[in-house]
Amino acid sequence: MSQKHPIISVTGSSGAGTSTVKHTFDQIFRREGVNAVSIEGDAFHRFNRDQMRAELKARVAKGDHTFSHFSYDANELKQLEAAFREYAETGNGCTRTYVHDEAEAEVWGAKPGTFTDWRRFEDGSDVLFYEGLHGAVLTDDVRIADYADLKIGVVPVINLEWIQKIHRDKASRGYTTEAVTDVILRRMHDYVHCICPQFTNTDINFQRVPTVDTSNPFVARWIPTPDESMVVIRFKDPRGIDFSYLVSMIHDSFMSRANSIVIPGNKLDLAMQLILTPMIQRLVERRRRIL
Ligand SMILES: Nc1ncnc2c1ncn2[C@@H]1O[C@H](COP(=O)(O)OP(=O)(O)O)[C@@H](O)[C@H]1O
Ligand SMILES: O=C(COP(=O)(O)O)[C@H](O)[C@H](O)COP(=O)(O)O
């Protein structure tokens, strides 16, 4: 936690929609005049694509079938924690980019499946914004969640998450359904052990729930649209959340528990803006007062 250099962390599995949610944050940052530096969880993978394949082969040969990008030890989580700590203390830090495909390769000048060099953040930012798989990890060794001032979970129900991952990985990363299915299966152990526990450490979770049949996600021809879904928004600490304001502003929303509201899927962007803008304003105002 840092009053001077706040950190916002958006955590979700692969295909959950964290990159999509980043657009909403970018809009809020732009409108509110907040200068944010962004980092991606992929930057903190331990291995590039070839090294990861070799490591997987070696682990399988030793009888370990659970190693994946979700595993804590497939990532430099100490380094991610150090990046959060350094930012909290000094307002700066280091990141790099994992290049997924040819389009990103053009932008970054590195081959798909490799990392760029490490680089320093730009000076003078108001907040650090993280988006990735491990932004709310809390273990005996690694205390990433402790450094983040606002932690958001993006967690579609699992069939929908798989549909989103399969479609994104096929459309923009060139994988087949079979290849993505293998990845989903291999990652399941650490989905349970490394990803799910983080959603008890987050301040707010956004859980998209389809209202159409997704019972066989591996043959779904398209991703259920916002109109074909609802979103459950759960607050860890509901004190200070003006639920009656939210329910009156978001047409057709309702409270399902004392700490949760349910909204139509096509109101997600509006709901995020209504909920997150005052929270971001508070973080930035507190920082500016101190400075
Ligand atoms: N709220 C949403 N409504 C419809 N499609 C979505 C939504 N959120 C994400 N998607 C789709 O799901 C896929 C995965 O989203 P993405 O943001 O790339 O996930 P992540 O970065 O968490 O891996 C993308 O094709 C994206 O367009
Ligand atoms: O698990 C993830 C990260 O989440 P996201 O999918 O949301 O980026 C990616 O698949 C790996 O970064 C790289 O995998 P590959 O080397 O197969 O591209």
Short mmCIF file of C-alpha atoms and ligand atoms in Angstrom, two decimals:
data_model
loop_
_atom_site.label_atom_id
_atom_site.label_comp_id
_atom_site.label_asym_id
_atom_site.label_seq_id
_atom_site.Cartn_x
_atom_site.Cartn_y
_atom_site.Cartn_z
CA MET A 1 0.00 0.00 0.00
CA SER A 2 1.34 3.43 -0.85
CA GLN A 3 -0.39 6.76 -0.44
CA LYS A 4 2.23 8.48 -2.59
CA HIS A 5 2.49 5.90 -5.37
CA PRO A 6 -0.73 3.85 -5.56
CA ILE A 7 -1.05 0.58 -7.46
CA ILE A 8 -4.14 -0.83 -9.19
CA SER A 9 -4.07 -4.53 -9.95
CA VAL A 10 -6.45 -6.32 -12.32
CA THR A 11 -6.21 -10.10 -12.03
CA GLY A 12 -7.81 -12.80 -14.13
CA SER A 13 -7.08 -16.08 -15.82
CA SER A 14 -6.08 -16.28 -19.49
CA GLY A 15 -9.14 -15.31 -21.56
CA ALA A 16 -10.99 -13.80 -18.61
CA GLY A 17 -11.07 -10.33 -20.15
CA THR A 18 -8.38 -8.42 -18.24
CA SER A 19 -7.04 -6.81 -21.44
CA THR A 20 -10.59 -5.79 -22.32
CA VAL A 21 -11.12 -4.28 -18.87
CA LYS A 22 -7.89 -2.30 -19.33
CA HIS A 23 -9.67 -0.26 -22.04
CA THR A 24 -12.25 0.85 -19.46
CA PHE A 25 -9.49 1.86 -17.06
CA ASP A 26 -7.70 3.73 -19.87
CA GLN A 27 -10.89 5.69 -20.56
CA ILE A 28 -11.23 6.63 -16.88
CA PHE A 29 -7.54 7.58 -16.66
CA ARG A 30 -7.85 9.79 -19.75
CA ARG A 31 -11.06 11.48 -18.62
CA GLU A 32 -9.82 12.09 -15.08
CA GLY A 33 -6.38 13.30 -16.20
CA VAL A 34 -4.61 10.43 -14.41
CA ASN A 35 -1.16 9.57 -15.71
CA ALA A 36 -0.91 5.77 -15.38
CA VAL A 37 1.96 3.43 -16.24
CA SER A 38 0.80 -0.03 -17.27
CA ILE A 39 2.51 -3.37 -16.87
CA GLU A 40 1.43 -6.84 -17.99
CA GLY A 41 1.73 -10.04 -16.01
CA ASP A 42 3.19 -11.81 -19.06
CA ALA A 43 6.34 -9.71 -18.66
CA PHE A 44 7.08 -11.67 -15.49
CA HIS A 45 6.91 -15.17 -17.00
CA ARG A 46 10.11 -17.00 -16.14
CA PHE A 47 10.60 -18.56 -19.60
CA ASN A 48 10.21 -17.52 -23.21
CA ARG A 49 8.08 -19.80 -25.44
CA ASP A 50 10.90 -22.18 -26.46
CA GLN A 51 12.28 -22.37 -22.93
CA MET A 52 8.76 -23.01 -21.61
CA ARG A 53 8.30 -25.92 -24.03
CA ALA A 54 11.66 -27.39 -22.95
CA GLU A 55 10.81 -26.93 -19.27
CA LEU A 56 7.41 -28.57 -19.77
CA LYS A 57 9.02 -31.55 -21.49
CA ALA A 58 11.55 -31.92 -18.69
CA ARG A 59 8.86 -31.72 -16.01
CA VAL A 60 6.61 -34.24 -17.76
CA ALA A 61 9.60 -36.60 -18.07
CA LYS A 62 9.92 -36.35 -14.29
CA GLY A 63 6.21 -37.09 -13.81
CA ASP A 64 5.03 -33.51 -13.16
CA HIS A 65 1.95 -32.92 -15.32
CA THR A 66 0.78 -29.75 -13.60
CA PHE A 67 3.36 -27.17 -14.61
CA SER A 68 1.94 -24.25 -16.63
CA HIS A 69 1.98 -20.46 -16.97
CA PHE A 70 -0.45 -20.40 -14.04
CA SER A 71 2.12 -22.03 -11.70
CA TYR A 72 3.82 -19.69 -9.29
CA ASP A 73 7.23 -21.13 -10.24
CA ALA A 74 6.68 -20.48 -13.96
CA ASN A 75 6.79 -16.78 -13.14
CA GLU A 76 9.22 -14.34 -11.56
CA LEU A 77 6.80 -13.46 -8.79
CA LYS A 78 9.55 -12.15 -6.51
CA GLN A 79 10.51 -9.77 -9.29
CA LEU A 80 6.87 -8.72 -9.74
CA GLU A 81 6.62 -8.15 -6.00
CA ALA A 82 9.83 -6.12 -6.17
CA ALA A 83 8.40 -4.05 -9.04
CA PHE A 84 5.29 -3.30 -6.95
CA ARG A 85 7.44 -2.50 -3.88
CA GLU A 86 9.80 -0.25 -5.82
CA TYR A 87 6.89 1.61 -7.38
CA ALA A 88 5.19 2.01 -3.99
CA GLU A 89 8.40 3.46 -2.56
CA THR A 90 9.79 5.51 -5.44
CA GLY A 91 7.18 5.81 -8.20
CA ASN A 92 9.39 3.94 -10.64
CA GLY A 93 10.35 0.38 -11.55
CA CYS A 94 11.08 -2.02 -14.40
CA THR A 95 9.07 -4.04 -16.88
CA ARG A 96 9.35 -5.70 -20.29
CA THR A 97 6.91 -7.12 -22.83
CA TYR A 98 6.14 -10.72 -23.79
CA VAL A 99 5.50 -10.72 -27.54
CA HIS A 100 2.62 -13.09 -28.37
CA ASP A 101 2.22 -12.77 -32.13
CA GLU A 102 3.41 -11.17 -35.36
CA ALA A 103 1.38 -8.00 -34.82
CA GLU A 104 3.04 -7.41 -31.45
CA ALA A 105 6.41 -8.41 -32.95
CA GLU A 106 6.12 -5.48 -35.38
CA VAL A 107 5.39 -3.07 -32.56
CA TRP A 108 8.13 -4.30 -30.21
CA GLY A 109 10.85 -5.42 -32.61
CA ALA A 110 11.20 -8.85 -30.93
CA LYS A 111 10.16 -12.29 -32.23
CA PRO A 112 6.83 -13.89 -31.17
CA GLY A 113 7.35 -15.98 -28.04
CA THR A 114 10.21 -13.83 -26.74
CA PHE A 115 10.62 -10.89 -24.38
CA THR A 116 11.78 -7.37 -25.09
CA ASP A 117 14.61 -6.01 -22.94
CA TRP A 118 13.74 -4.68 -19.48
CA ARG A 119 12.94 -0.95 -19.42
CA ARG A 120 12.26 1.66 -16.72
CA PHE A 121 8.79 3.20 -16.35
CA GLU A 122 8.32 6.80 -17.42
CA ASP A 123 8.83 9.23 -14.55
CA GLY A 124 6.01 11.24 -13.02
CA SER A 125 3.11 8.77 -13.15
CA ASP A 126 0.15 9.00 -10.74
CA VAL A 127 -0.57 5.27 -10.53
CA LEU A 128 0.83 1.90 -11.57
CA PHE A 129 -1.68 -0.32 -13.40
CA TYR A 130 -1.05 -4.10 -13.52
CA GLU A 131 -3.07 -6.55 -15.61
CA GLY A 132 -2.37 -10.29 -15.58
CA LEU A 133 -2.52 -13.67 -13.90
CA HIS A 134 -0.88 -12.99 -10.53
CA GLY A 135 -1.83 -9.51 -9.34
CA ALA A 136 -3.35 -10.65 -6.04
CA VAL A 137 -1.03 -13.49 -5.02
CA LEU A 138 -0.51 -13.96 -1.29
CA THR A 139 1.71 -16.82 -0.18
CA ASP A 140 4.18 -17.24 2.68
CA ASP A 141 6.94 -16.02 0.33
CA VAL A 142 5.25 -13.62 -2.05
CA ARG A 143 3.00 -10.77 -0.89
CA ILE A 144 1.98 -9.10 -4.17
CA ALA A 145 -1.58 -8.34 -2.98
CA ASP A 146 -0.23 -6.41 0.02
CA TYR A 147 1.31 -3.79 -2.28
CA ALA A 148 -1.78 -3.14 -4.40
CA ASP A 149 -4.17 -0.41 -3.23
CA LEU A 150 -7.09 -1.46 -5.45
CA LYS A 151 -7.40 -5.09 -6.55
CA ILE A 152 -9.95 -6.12 -9.17
CA GLY A 153 -10.81 -9.71 -10.15
CA VAL A 154 -12.11 -10.43 -13.65
CA VAL A 155 -13.69 -13.87 -13.49
CA PRO A 156 -16.24 -15.09 -16.03
CA VAL A 157 -17.83 -18.42 -15.07
CA ILE A 158 -15.48 -21.08 -16.31
CA ASN A 159 -17.32 -22.25 -19.48
CA LEU A 160 -17.46 -18.65 -20.67
CA GLU A 161 -13.81 -18.09 -19.78
CA TRP A 162 -12.85 -21.11 -21.89
CA ILE A 163 -14.98 -19.91 -24.83
CA GLN A 164 -13.32 -16.49 -24.61
CA LYS A 165 -9.85 -18.03 -24.44
CA ILE A 166 -10.45 -20.46 -27.33
CA HIS A 167 -11.82 -17.71 -29.57
CA ARG A 168 -9.10 -15.18 -28.72
CA ASP A 169 -6.24 -17.71 -29.03
CA LYS A 170 -7.57 -19.00 -32.38
CA ALA A 171 -8.43 -15.59 -33.84
CA SER A 172 -5.39 -13.60 -32.81
CA ARG A 173 -2.70 -16.03 -31.70
CA GLY A 174 -2.97 -18.70 -34.40
CA TYR A 175 -3.70 -21.72 -32.15
CA THR A 176 -6.11 -24.60 -32.95
CA THR A 177 -9.04 -25.58 -30.69
CA GLU A 178 -7.14 -28.79 -29.82
CA ALA A 179 -4.01 -26.88 -28.81
CA VAL A 180 -5.99 -24.48 -26.61
CA THR A 181 -7.90 -27.39 -25.08
CA ASP A 182 -4.59 -29.05 -24.14
CA VAL A 183 -3.43 -25.82 -22.50
CA ILE A 184 -6.70 -25.49 -20.55
CA LEU A 185 -6.37 -29.07 -19.31
CA ARG A 186 -2.73 -28.72 -18.32
CA ARG A 187 -3.45 -25.48 -16.46
CA MET A 188 -6.40 -26.84 -14.48
CA HIS A 189 -4.38 -27.92 -11.43
CA ASP A 190 -2.91 -24.48 -10.95
CA TYR A 191 -6.14 -22.75 -11.95
CA VAL A 192 -7.43 -24.23 -8.70
CA HIS A 193 -4.27 -23.73 -6.64
CA CYS A 194 -2.80 -20.47 -7.95
CA ILE A 195 -5.58 -18.50 -9.71
CA CYS A 196 -8.81 -19.10 -7.69
CA PRO A 197 -7.33 -18.22 -4.27
CA GLN A 198 -6.48 -14.73 -5.52
CA PHE A 199 -10.17 -13.85 -5.86
CA THR A 200 -10.56 -13.85 -2.10
CA ASN A 201 -7.81 -11.22 -1.91
CA THR A 202 -9.38 -8.84 -4.44
CA ASP A 203 -11.51 -5.82 -3.44
CA ILE A 204 -14.07 -6.21 -6.24
CA ASN A 205 -14.79 -9.16 -8.53
CA PHE A 206 -16.60 -8.84 -11.84
CA GLN A 207 -18.07 -12.22 -12.80
CA ARG A 208 -19.69 -12.46 -16.24
CA VAL A 209 -22.40 -15.13 -16.42
CA PRO A 210 -23.88 -16.12 -19.79
CA THR A 211 -27.66 -16.35 -20.18
CA VAL A 212 -27.33 -18.63 -23.21
CA ASP A 213 -26.33 -22.29 -23.24
CA THR A 214 -22.55 -22.72 -22.99
CA SER A 215 -22.62 -26.34 -21.90
CA ASN A 216 -20.09 -27.44 -24.52
CA PRO A 217 -17.64 -24.54 -24.67
CA PHE A 218 -15.39 -26.41 -27.12
CA VAL A 219 -17.90 -26.18 -29.98
CA ALA A 220 -19.30 -22.70 -29.29
CA ARG A 221 -19.28 -20.76 -32.55
CA TRP A 222 -19.11 -17.34 -30.92
CA ILE A 223 -18.55 -15.65 -27.59
CA PRO A 224 -21.86 -14.85 -25.83
CA THR A 225 -22.42 -11.14 -26.35
CA PRO A 226 -22.90 -8.55 -23.59
CA ASP A 227 -26.67 -8.73 -24.29
CA GLU A 228 -26.50 -12.47 -23.70
CA SER A 229 -24.96 -12.18 -20.24
CA MET A 230 -25.26 -10.73 -16.75
CA VAL A 231 -22.42 -9.60 -14.52
CA VAL A 232 -22.23 -10.26 -10.79
CA ILE A 233 -20.22 -7.57 -9.01
CA ARG A 234 -19.05 -8.52 -5.52
CA PHE A 235 -17.44 -6.12 -3.06
CA LYS A 236 -15.15 -7.55 -0.41
CA ASP A 237 -15.94 -4.65 1.89
CA PRO A 238 -19.38 -3.21 1.09
CA ARG A 239 -19.04 -0.36 3.62
CA GLY A 240 -19.02 2.95 1.80
CA ILE A 241 -20.49 1.50 -1.42
CA ASP A 242 -23.67 3.38 -2.36
CA PHE A 243 -25.69 0.43 -3.64
CA SER A 244 -28.93 2.38 -3.99
CA TYR A 245 -27.14 4.88 -6.26
CA LEU A 246 -25.71 2.07 -8.38
CA VAL A 247 -29.03 0.24 -8.64
CA SER A 248 -30.82 3.45 -9.62
CA MET A 249 -28.20 4.42 -12.22
CA ILE A 250 -27.86 0.96 -13.80
CA HIS A 251 -31.17 0.04 -15.38
CA ASP A 252 -32.37 -3.53 -14.61
CA SER A 253 -29.70 -4.13 -11.95
CA PHE A 254 -30.46 -5.58 -8.53
CA MET A 255 -28.74 -6.62 -5.33
CA SER A 256 -28.38 -10.38 -4.91
CA ARG A 257 -26.61 -10.25 -1.55
CA ALA A 258 -25.61 -7.58 0.92
CA ASN A 259 -22.28 -7.19 -0.87
CA SER A 260 -23.23 -8.01 -4.49
CA ILE A 261 -25.11 -6.46 -7.33
CA VAL A 262 -26.12 -8.02 -10.63
CA ILE A 263 -26.18 -5.96 -13.80
CA PRO A 264 -27.09 -6.64 -17.45
CA GLY A 265 -23.92 -7.55 -19.38
CA ASN A 266 -24.26 -4.54 -21.68
CA LYS A 267 -23.98 -2.21 -18.67
CA LEU A 268 -20.55 -3.48 -17.60
CA ASP A 269 -18.66 -0.50 -18.95
CA LEU A 270 -21.05 1.96 -17.28
CA ALA A 271 -20.93 0.03 -13.99
CA MET A 272 -17.14 -0.03 -14.02
CA GLN A 273 -17.02 3.70 -14.65
CA LEU A 274 -19.52 4.44 -11.85
CA ILE A 275 -17.79 2.17 -9.36
CA LEU A 276 -14.14 2.69 -10.23
CA THR A 277 -13.99 6.41 -11.03
CA PRO A 278 -14.50 7.59 -7.41
CA MET A 279 -12.06 4.95 -6.16
CA ILE A 280 -9.38 6.05 -8.61
CA GLN A 281 -10.11 9.71 -7.81
CA ARG A 282 -9.61 8.97 -4.10
CA LEU A 283 -6.24 7.27 -4.71
CA VAL A 284 -5.01 10.14 -6.88
CA GLU A 285 -6.33 12.92 -4.63
CA ARG A 286 -4.68 11.34 -1.59
CA ARG A 287 -1.39 11.21 -3.50
CA ARG A 288 -1.67 14.81 -4.69
CA ARG A 289 -2.46 16.06 -1.19
CA ILE A 290 0.68 14.41 0.18
CA LEU A 291 2.86 15.73 -2.64
N1 LIG B 1 -17.30 -8.40 -21.42
C1 LIG B 1 -17.03 -9.06 -22.53
N2 LIG B 1 -17.98 -9.26 -23.45
C2 LIG B 1 -17.72 -9.96 -24.59
N3 LIG B 1 -16.51 -10.46 -24.91
C3 LIG B 1 -15.51 -10.28 -24.04
C4 LIG B 1 -15.70 -9.57 -22.80
N4 LIG B 1 -14.53 -9.55 -22.13
C5 LIG B 1 -13.65 -10.22 -22.91
N5 LIG B 1 -14.23 -10.64 -24.06
C6 LIG B 1 -13.58 -11.36 -25.15
O1 LIG B 1 -12.87 -12.46 -24.58
C7 LIG B 1 -11.62 -12.65 -25.21
C8 LIG B 1 -10.52 -12.66 -24.17
O2 LIG B 1 -10.44 -11.36 -23.57
P1 LIG B 1 -9.05 -10.70 -23.17
O3 LIG B 1 -9.36 -9.35 -22.63
O4 LIG B 1 -8.06 -10.82 -24.29
O5 LIG B 1 -8.63 -11.69 -21.97
P2 LIG B 1 -7.31 -11.73 -21.09
O6 LIG B 1 -6.50 -10.52 -21.38
O7 LIG B 1 -7.82 -11.75 -19.68
O8 LIG B 1 -6.63 -13.02 -21.47
C9 LIG B 1 -11.48 -11.55 -26.24
O9 LIG B 1 -11.83 -12.09 -27.49
C10 LIG B 1 -12.50 -10.51 -25.81
O10 LIG B 1 -13.00 -9.79 -26.90
O1 LIG B 2 -1.03 -17.44 -20.02
C1 LIG B 2 -0.83 -16.49 -20.70
C2 LIG B 2 -1.05 -15.12 -20.16
O2 LIG B 2 -2.36 -14.71 -20.21
P1 LIG B 2 -3.08 -14.12 -21.53
O3 LIG B 2 -3.46 -15.31 -22.33
O4 LIG B 2 -4.24 -13.41 -20.94
O5 LIG B 2 -2.13 -13.20 -22.25
C3 LIG B 2 -0.32 -16.58 -22.08
O6 LIG B 2 -0.95 -17.52 -22.77
C4 LIG B 2 1.20 -16.68 -22.01
O7 LIG B 2 1.56 -15.33 -21.77
C5 LIG B 2 2.01 -17.03 -23.23
O8 LIG B 2 1.59 -18.10 -23.90
P2 LIG B 2 2.08 -18.36 -25.40
O9 LIG B 2 3.56 -18.53 -25.42
O10 LIG B 2 1.33 -19.58 -25.76
O11 LIG B 2 1.66 -17.16 -26.22
#
